Coordinates of C-alpha atoms and ligand atoms in Angstrom, one line a residue:
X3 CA -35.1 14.9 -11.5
X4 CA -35.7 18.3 -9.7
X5 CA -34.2 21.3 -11.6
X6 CA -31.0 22.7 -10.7
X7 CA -30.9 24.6 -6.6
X8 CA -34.0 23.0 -6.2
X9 CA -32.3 20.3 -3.5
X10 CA -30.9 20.2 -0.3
X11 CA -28.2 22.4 0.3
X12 CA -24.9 21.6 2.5
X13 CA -25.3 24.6 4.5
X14 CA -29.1 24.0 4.9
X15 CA -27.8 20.2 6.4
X16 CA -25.4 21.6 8.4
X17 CA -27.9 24.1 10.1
X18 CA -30.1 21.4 10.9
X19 CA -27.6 19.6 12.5
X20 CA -27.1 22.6 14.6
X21 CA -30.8 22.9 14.9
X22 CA -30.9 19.7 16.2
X23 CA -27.8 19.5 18.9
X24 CA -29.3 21.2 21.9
X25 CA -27.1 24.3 22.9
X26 CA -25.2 24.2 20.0
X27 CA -23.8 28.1 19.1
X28 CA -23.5 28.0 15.6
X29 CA -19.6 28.0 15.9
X30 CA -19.7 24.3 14.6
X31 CA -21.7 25.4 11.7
X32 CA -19.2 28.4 11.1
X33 CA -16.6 26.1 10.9
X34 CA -18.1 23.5 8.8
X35 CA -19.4 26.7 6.4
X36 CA -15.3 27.5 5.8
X37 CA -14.4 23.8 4.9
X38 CA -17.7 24.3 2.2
X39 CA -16.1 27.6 1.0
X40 CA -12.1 26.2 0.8
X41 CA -14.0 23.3 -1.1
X42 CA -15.6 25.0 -3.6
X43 CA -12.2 27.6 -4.1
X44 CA -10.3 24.5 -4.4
X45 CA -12.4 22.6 -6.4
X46 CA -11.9 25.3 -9.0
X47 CA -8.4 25.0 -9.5
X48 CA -8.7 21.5 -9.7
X49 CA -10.6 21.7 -12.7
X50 CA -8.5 24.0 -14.5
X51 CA -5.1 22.7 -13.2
X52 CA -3.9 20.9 -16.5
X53 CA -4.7 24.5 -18.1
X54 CA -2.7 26.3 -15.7
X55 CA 0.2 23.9 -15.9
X56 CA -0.2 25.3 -20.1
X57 CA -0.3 28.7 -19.3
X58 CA 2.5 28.4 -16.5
X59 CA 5.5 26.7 -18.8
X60 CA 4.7 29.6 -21.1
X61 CA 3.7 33.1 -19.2
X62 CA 5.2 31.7 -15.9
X63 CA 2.0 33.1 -14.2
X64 CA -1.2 32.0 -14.7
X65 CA -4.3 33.3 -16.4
X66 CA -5.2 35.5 -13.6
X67 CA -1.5 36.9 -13.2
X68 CA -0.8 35.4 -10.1
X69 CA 2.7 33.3 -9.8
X70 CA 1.7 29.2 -10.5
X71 CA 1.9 27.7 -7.2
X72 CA 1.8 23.6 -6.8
X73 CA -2.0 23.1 -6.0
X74 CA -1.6 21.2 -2.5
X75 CA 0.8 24.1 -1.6
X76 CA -2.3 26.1 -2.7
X77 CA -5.0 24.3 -0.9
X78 CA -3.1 24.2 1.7
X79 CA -2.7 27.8 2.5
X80 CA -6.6 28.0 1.3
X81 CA -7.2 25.8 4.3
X82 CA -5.2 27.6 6.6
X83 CA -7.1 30.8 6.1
X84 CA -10.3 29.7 5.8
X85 CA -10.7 28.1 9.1
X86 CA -8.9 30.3 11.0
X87 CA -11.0 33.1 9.5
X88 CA -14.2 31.3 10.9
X89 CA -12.9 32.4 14.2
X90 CA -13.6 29.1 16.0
X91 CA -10.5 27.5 15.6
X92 CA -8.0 27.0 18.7
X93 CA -5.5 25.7 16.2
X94 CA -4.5 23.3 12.9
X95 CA -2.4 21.0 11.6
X96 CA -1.6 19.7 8.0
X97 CA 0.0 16.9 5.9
X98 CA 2.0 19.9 4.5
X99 CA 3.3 21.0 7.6
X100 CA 5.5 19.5 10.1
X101 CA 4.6 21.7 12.6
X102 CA 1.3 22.9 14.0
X103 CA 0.1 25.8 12.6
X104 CA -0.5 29.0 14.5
X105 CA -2.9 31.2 14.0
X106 CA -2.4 34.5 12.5
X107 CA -1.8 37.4 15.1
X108 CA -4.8 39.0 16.4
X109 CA -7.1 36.2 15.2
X110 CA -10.1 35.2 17.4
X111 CA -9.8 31.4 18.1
X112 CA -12.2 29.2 19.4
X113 CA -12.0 25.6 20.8
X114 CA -12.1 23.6 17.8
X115 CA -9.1 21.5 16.5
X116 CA -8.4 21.1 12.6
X117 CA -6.1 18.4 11.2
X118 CA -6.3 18.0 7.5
X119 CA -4.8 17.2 4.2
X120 CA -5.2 19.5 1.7
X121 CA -4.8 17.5 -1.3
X122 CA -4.3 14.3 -1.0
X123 CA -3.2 12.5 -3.6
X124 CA -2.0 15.4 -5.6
X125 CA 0.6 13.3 -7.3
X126 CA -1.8 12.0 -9.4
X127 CA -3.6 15.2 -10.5
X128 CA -1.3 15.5 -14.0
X129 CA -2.9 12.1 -15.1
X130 CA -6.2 13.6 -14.1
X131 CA -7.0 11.3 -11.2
X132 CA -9.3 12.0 -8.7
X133 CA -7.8 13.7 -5.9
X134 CA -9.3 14.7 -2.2
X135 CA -9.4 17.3 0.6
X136 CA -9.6 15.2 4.3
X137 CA -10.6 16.6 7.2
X138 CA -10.6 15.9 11.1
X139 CA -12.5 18.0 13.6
X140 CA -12.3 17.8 17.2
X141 CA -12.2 19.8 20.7
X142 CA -9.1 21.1 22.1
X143 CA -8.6 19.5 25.5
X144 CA -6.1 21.6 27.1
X145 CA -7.1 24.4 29.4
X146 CA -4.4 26.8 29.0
X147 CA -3.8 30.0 27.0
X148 CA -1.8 28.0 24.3
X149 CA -2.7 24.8 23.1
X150 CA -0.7 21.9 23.4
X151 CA 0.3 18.8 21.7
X152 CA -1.9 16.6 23.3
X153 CA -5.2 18.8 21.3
X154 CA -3.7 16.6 18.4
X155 CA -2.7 13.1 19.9
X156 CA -6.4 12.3 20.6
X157 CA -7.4 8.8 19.8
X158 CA -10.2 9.0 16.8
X159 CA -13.5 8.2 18.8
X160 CA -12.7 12.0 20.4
X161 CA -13.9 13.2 16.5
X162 CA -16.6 15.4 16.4
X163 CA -16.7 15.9 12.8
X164 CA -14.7 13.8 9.7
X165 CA -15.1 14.4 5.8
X166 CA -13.9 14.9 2.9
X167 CA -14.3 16.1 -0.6
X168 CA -13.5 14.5 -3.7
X169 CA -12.5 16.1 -7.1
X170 CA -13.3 14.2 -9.9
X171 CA -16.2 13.1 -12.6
X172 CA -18.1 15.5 -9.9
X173 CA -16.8 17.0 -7.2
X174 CA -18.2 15.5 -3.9
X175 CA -18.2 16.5 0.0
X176 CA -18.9 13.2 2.2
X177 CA -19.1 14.1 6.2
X178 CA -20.2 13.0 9.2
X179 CA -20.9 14.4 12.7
X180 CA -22.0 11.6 14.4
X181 CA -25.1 11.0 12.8
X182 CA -24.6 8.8 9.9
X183 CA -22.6 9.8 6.5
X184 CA -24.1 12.4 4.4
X185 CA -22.9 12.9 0.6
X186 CA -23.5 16.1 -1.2
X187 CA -22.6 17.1 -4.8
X188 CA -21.4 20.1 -6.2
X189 CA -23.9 21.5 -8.7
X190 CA -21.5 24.1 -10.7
X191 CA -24.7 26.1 -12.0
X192 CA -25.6 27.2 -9.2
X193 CA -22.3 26.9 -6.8
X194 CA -24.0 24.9 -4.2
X195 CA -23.4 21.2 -2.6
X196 CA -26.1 19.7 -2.8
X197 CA -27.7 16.5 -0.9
X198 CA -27.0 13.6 -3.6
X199 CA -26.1 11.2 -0.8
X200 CA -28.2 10.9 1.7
X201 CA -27.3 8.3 5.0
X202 CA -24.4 6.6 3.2
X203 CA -24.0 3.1 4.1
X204 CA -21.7 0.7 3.7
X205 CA -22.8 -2.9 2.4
X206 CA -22.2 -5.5 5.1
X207 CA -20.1 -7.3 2.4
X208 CA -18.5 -6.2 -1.1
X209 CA -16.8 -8.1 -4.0
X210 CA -14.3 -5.6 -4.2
X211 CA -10.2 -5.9 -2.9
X212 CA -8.5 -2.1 -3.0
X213 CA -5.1 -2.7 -2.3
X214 CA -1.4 -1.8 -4.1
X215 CA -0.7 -5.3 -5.3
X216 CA 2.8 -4.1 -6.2
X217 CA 4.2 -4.5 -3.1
X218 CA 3.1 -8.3 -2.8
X219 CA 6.9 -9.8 -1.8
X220 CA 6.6 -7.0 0.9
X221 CA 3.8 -8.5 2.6
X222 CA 3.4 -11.3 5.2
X223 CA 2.3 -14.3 4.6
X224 CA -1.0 -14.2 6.4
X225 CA -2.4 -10.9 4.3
X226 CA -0.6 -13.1 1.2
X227 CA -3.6 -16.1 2.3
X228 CA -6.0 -13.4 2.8
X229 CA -5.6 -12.0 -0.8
X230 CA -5.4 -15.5 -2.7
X231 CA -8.7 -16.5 -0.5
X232 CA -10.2 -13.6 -1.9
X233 CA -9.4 -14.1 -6.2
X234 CA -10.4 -18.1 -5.7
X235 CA -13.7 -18.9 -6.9
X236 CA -15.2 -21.2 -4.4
X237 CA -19.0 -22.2 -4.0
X238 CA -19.5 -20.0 -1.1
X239 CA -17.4 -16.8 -2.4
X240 CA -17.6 -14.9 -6.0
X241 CA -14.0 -14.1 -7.2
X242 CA -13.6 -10.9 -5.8
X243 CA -12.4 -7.7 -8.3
X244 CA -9.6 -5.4 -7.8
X245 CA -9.8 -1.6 -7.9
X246 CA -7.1 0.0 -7.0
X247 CA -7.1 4.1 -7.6
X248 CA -4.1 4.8 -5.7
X249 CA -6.1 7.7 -4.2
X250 CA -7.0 7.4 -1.2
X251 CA -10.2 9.8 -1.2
X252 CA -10.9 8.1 -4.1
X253 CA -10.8 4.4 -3.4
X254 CA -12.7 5.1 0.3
X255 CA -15.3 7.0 -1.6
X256 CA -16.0 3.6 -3.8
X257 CA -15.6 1.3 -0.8
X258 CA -18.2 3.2 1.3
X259 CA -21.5 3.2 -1.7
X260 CA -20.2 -0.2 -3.4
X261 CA -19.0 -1.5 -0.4
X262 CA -15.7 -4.4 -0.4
X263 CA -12.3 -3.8 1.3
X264 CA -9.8 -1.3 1.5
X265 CA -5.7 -2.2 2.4
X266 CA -2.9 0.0 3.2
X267 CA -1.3 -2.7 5.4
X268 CA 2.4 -2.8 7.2
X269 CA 4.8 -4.1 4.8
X270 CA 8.8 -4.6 4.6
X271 CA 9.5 -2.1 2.2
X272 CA 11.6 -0.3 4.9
X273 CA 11.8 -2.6 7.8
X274 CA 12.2 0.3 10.4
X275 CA 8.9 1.1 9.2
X276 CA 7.0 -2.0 9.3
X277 CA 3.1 0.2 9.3
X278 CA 2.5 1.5 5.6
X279 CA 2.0 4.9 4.2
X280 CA -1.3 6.3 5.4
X281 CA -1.0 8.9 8.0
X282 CA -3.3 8.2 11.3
X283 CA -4.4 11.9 12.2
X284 CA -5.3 13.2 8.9
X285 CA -5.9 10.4 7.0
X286 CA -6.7 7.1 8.8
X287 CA -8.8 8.7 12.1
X288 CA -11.1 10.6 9.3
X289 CA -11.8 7.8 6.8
X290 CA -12.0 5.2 9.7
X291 CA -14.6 7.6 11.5
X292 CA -16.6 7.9 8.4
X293 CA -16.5 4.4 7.3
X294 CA -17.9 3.3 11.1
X295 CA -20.4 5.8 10.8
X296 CA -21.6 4.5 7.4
X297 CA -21.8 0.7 9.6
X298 CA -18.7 -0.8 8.2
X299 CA -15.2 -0.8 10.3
X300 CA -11.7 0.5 10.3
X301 CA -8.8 -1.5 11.9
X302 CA -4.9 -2.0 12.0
X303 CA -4.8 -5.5 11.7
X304 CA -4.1 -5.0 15.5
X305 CA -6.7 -3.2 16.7
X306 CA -9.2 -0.3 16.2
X307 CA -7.9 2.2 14.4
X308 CA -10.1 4.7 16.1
X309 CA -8.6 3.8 19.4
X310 CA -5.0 4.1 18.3
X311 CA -3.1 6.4 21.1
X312 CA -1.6 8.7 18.6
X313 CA 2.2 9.4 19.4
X314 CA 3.2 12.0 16.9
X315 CA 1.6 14.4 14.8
X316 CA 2.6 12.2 11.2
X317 CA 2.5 9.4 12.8
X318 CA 1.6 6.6 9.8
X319 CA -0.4 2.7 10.9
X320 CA -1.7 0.3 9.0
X321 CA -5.6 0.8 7.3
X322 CA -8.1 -2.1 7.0
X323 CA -11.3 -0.9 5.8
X324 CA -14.5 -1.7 4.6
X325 CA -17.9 -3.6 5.0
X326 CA -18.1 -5.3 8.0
X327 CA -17.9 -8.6 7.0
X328 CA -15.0 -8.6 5.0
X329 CA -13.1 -6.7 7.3
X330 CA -13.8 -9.1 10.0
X331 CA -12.6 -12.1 7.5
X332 CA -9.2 -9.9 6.8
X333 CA -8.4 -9.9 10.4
X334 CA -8.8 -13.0 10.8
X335 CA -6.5 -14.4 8.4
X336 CA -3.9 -11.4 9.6
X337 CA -3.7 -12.8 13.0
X338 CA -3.4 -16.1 11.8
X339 CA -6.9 -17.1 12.8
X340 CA -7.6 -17.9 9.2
X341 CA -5.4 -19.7 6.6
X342 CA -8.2 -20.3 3.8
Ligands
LIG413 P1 0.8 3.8 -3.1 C1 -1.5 9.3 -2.3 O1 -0.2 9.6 -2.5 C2 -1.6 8.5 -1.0 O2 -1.2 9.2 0.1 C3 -3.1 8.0 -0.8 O3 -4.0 8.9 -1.3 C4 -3.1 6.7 -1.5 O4 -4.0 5.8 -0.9 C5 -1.7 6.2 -1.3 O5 -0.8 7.3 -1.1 C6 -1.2 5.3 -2.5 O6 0.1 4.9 -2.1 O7 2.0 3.4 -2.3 O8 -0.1 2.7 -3.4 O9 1.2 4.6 -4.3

């Protein structure tokens, strides 16, 4: 085991990256050097948020005086200043607001596009659940002097960049630029990421179903024969386990190393929103584009979820991911292909 700062750093990766991408300006690595930073800011109040919760019900401020804001408002505004500070940003958007979000007067922007969630998951930070940061890089396509909605409603194979970090036993960041999926983990000694994961890949099949069981009598039928398939024990198939974290950062993270399948599919809960709860810009397009990159695949149930022509900026769609074999076997009972 080497000591402590004696690995690969994030920052070192993400130099040779640049190093290696032939007229690249170091604006990419700016950028990428922010998200690092927000990480390890957020990752801090993380840790301490149950203690801040303490010190806020009694002082009303917390231990460094400052007013106790929710954490995802927190990482939120981290986020926002952080990029646009790298000065490569043409603009962002975020789970937390409906709008785009423009950049501060008399910022220098760049051509880079940002859509993230902060803290996704956050719901579940008083039980001490893991929670994540998601991110979604890619160029701005319009020309003008302003950009436009259409920088965001870019299909998912337009990334240039996907990650996200993950707060829990040990705080993780997990990105990709193309090249495969690279892990790195936060070494709080000495304040660095560093390389713990190196070319992440998905196993071509799992024995693992993520997936809110809860909402069974909300599901169709053909998912229903996929999910009973998958608990029988036959001669050709081990009885598969459930994990279900009910975070989504969390639950991608163990489907890409242990590999298996992850669901958020359409249900009936409200039938004027027959496509589930994960969001496709922020959420969906960046797990789905690291999850491909890692070898496995990411679909709707109808399609590619990397080719989804995105409509509007919240827009939610159903999320079937995993190894590639058991994603393949989902969608085949999901369009009826399959019954057992
Ligand atoms: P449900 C967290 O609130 C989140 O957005 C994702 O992180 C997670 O995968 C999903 O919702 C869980 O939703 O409906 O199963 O509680």
């Amino acid at each position: 085991m080497n000591p402590s700062g004696t690995g690969i750093t994030i920052t070192n990766h993400i130099l040779e990256q640049q190093y290696a991408s032939a007229g690249a300006t170091g604006a990419f690595t700016h950028l990428l050097n922010e998200i690092v930073m927000a990480a390890k800011i957020i990752n801090s109040e993380t840790t301490k948020a149950g203690l801040v919760d303490i010190l806020g019900s009694t002082g009303r401020r917390n231990v460094q005086g400052e007013t106790v804001k929710k954490l995802d408002e927190f990482a939120h505004g981290l986020m926002v200043d952080r990029l646009y500070r790298s000065g490569h940003v043409a603009m962002l958007a975020s789970e937390e607001d409906a709008d785009p979000i423009d950049p501060p007067r008399d910022t220098k922007v760049g051509e880079y596009i940002v859509m993230f969630d902060p803290l996704d998951g956050s719901s579940n930070i008083d039980a001490n659940v893991s929670i994540g940061t998601i991110f979604s890089i890619l160029k701005r396509v319009s020309t003008g002097p302003e950009c436009t909605m259409a920088d965001f409603l870019q299909p998912g194979f337009k990334q240039v960049a996907a990650g996200y970090v993950l707060y829990g036993s040990s705080t993780m960041l997990v990105y990709s630029t193309g090249n495969g999926v690279s892990g790195f983990t936060l070494d709080p000694s000495v304040g660095e990421f560093l390389l713990s994961h190196p070319n992440i890949t998905v196993p071509q099949r799992g024995k693992i179903v993520s997936a809110n069981m809860g909402y069974w009598d909300y599901w169709d039928d053909n998912l229903k024969n996929y999910l009973r398939y998958l608990r029988a024990k036959t001669d050709t198939k081990p009885v598969y386990s459930l994990r279900y974290i009910g975070s989504m950062v969390a639950d991608i993270h163990r489907t890409l190393l242990y590999g298996g399948i992850f669901l958020y599919p359409n249900d009936t809960k409200d039938p004027k929103k027959p496509w589930g709860k994960l969001r496709l810009l922020y959420e969906c397009n960046p797990m789905g584009y690291l999850i491909e990159q890692a070898g496995g695949l990411a679909d709707t149930g109808k399609g590619r979820v990397l080719e989804v022509e995105p409509t509007e900026l919240h827009q939610r769609v159903p999320f079937i991911a995993g190894s590639r074999e058991d994603v393949e076997e989902a969608i085949a009972f999901i369009s009826g292909q399959r019954c057992e």
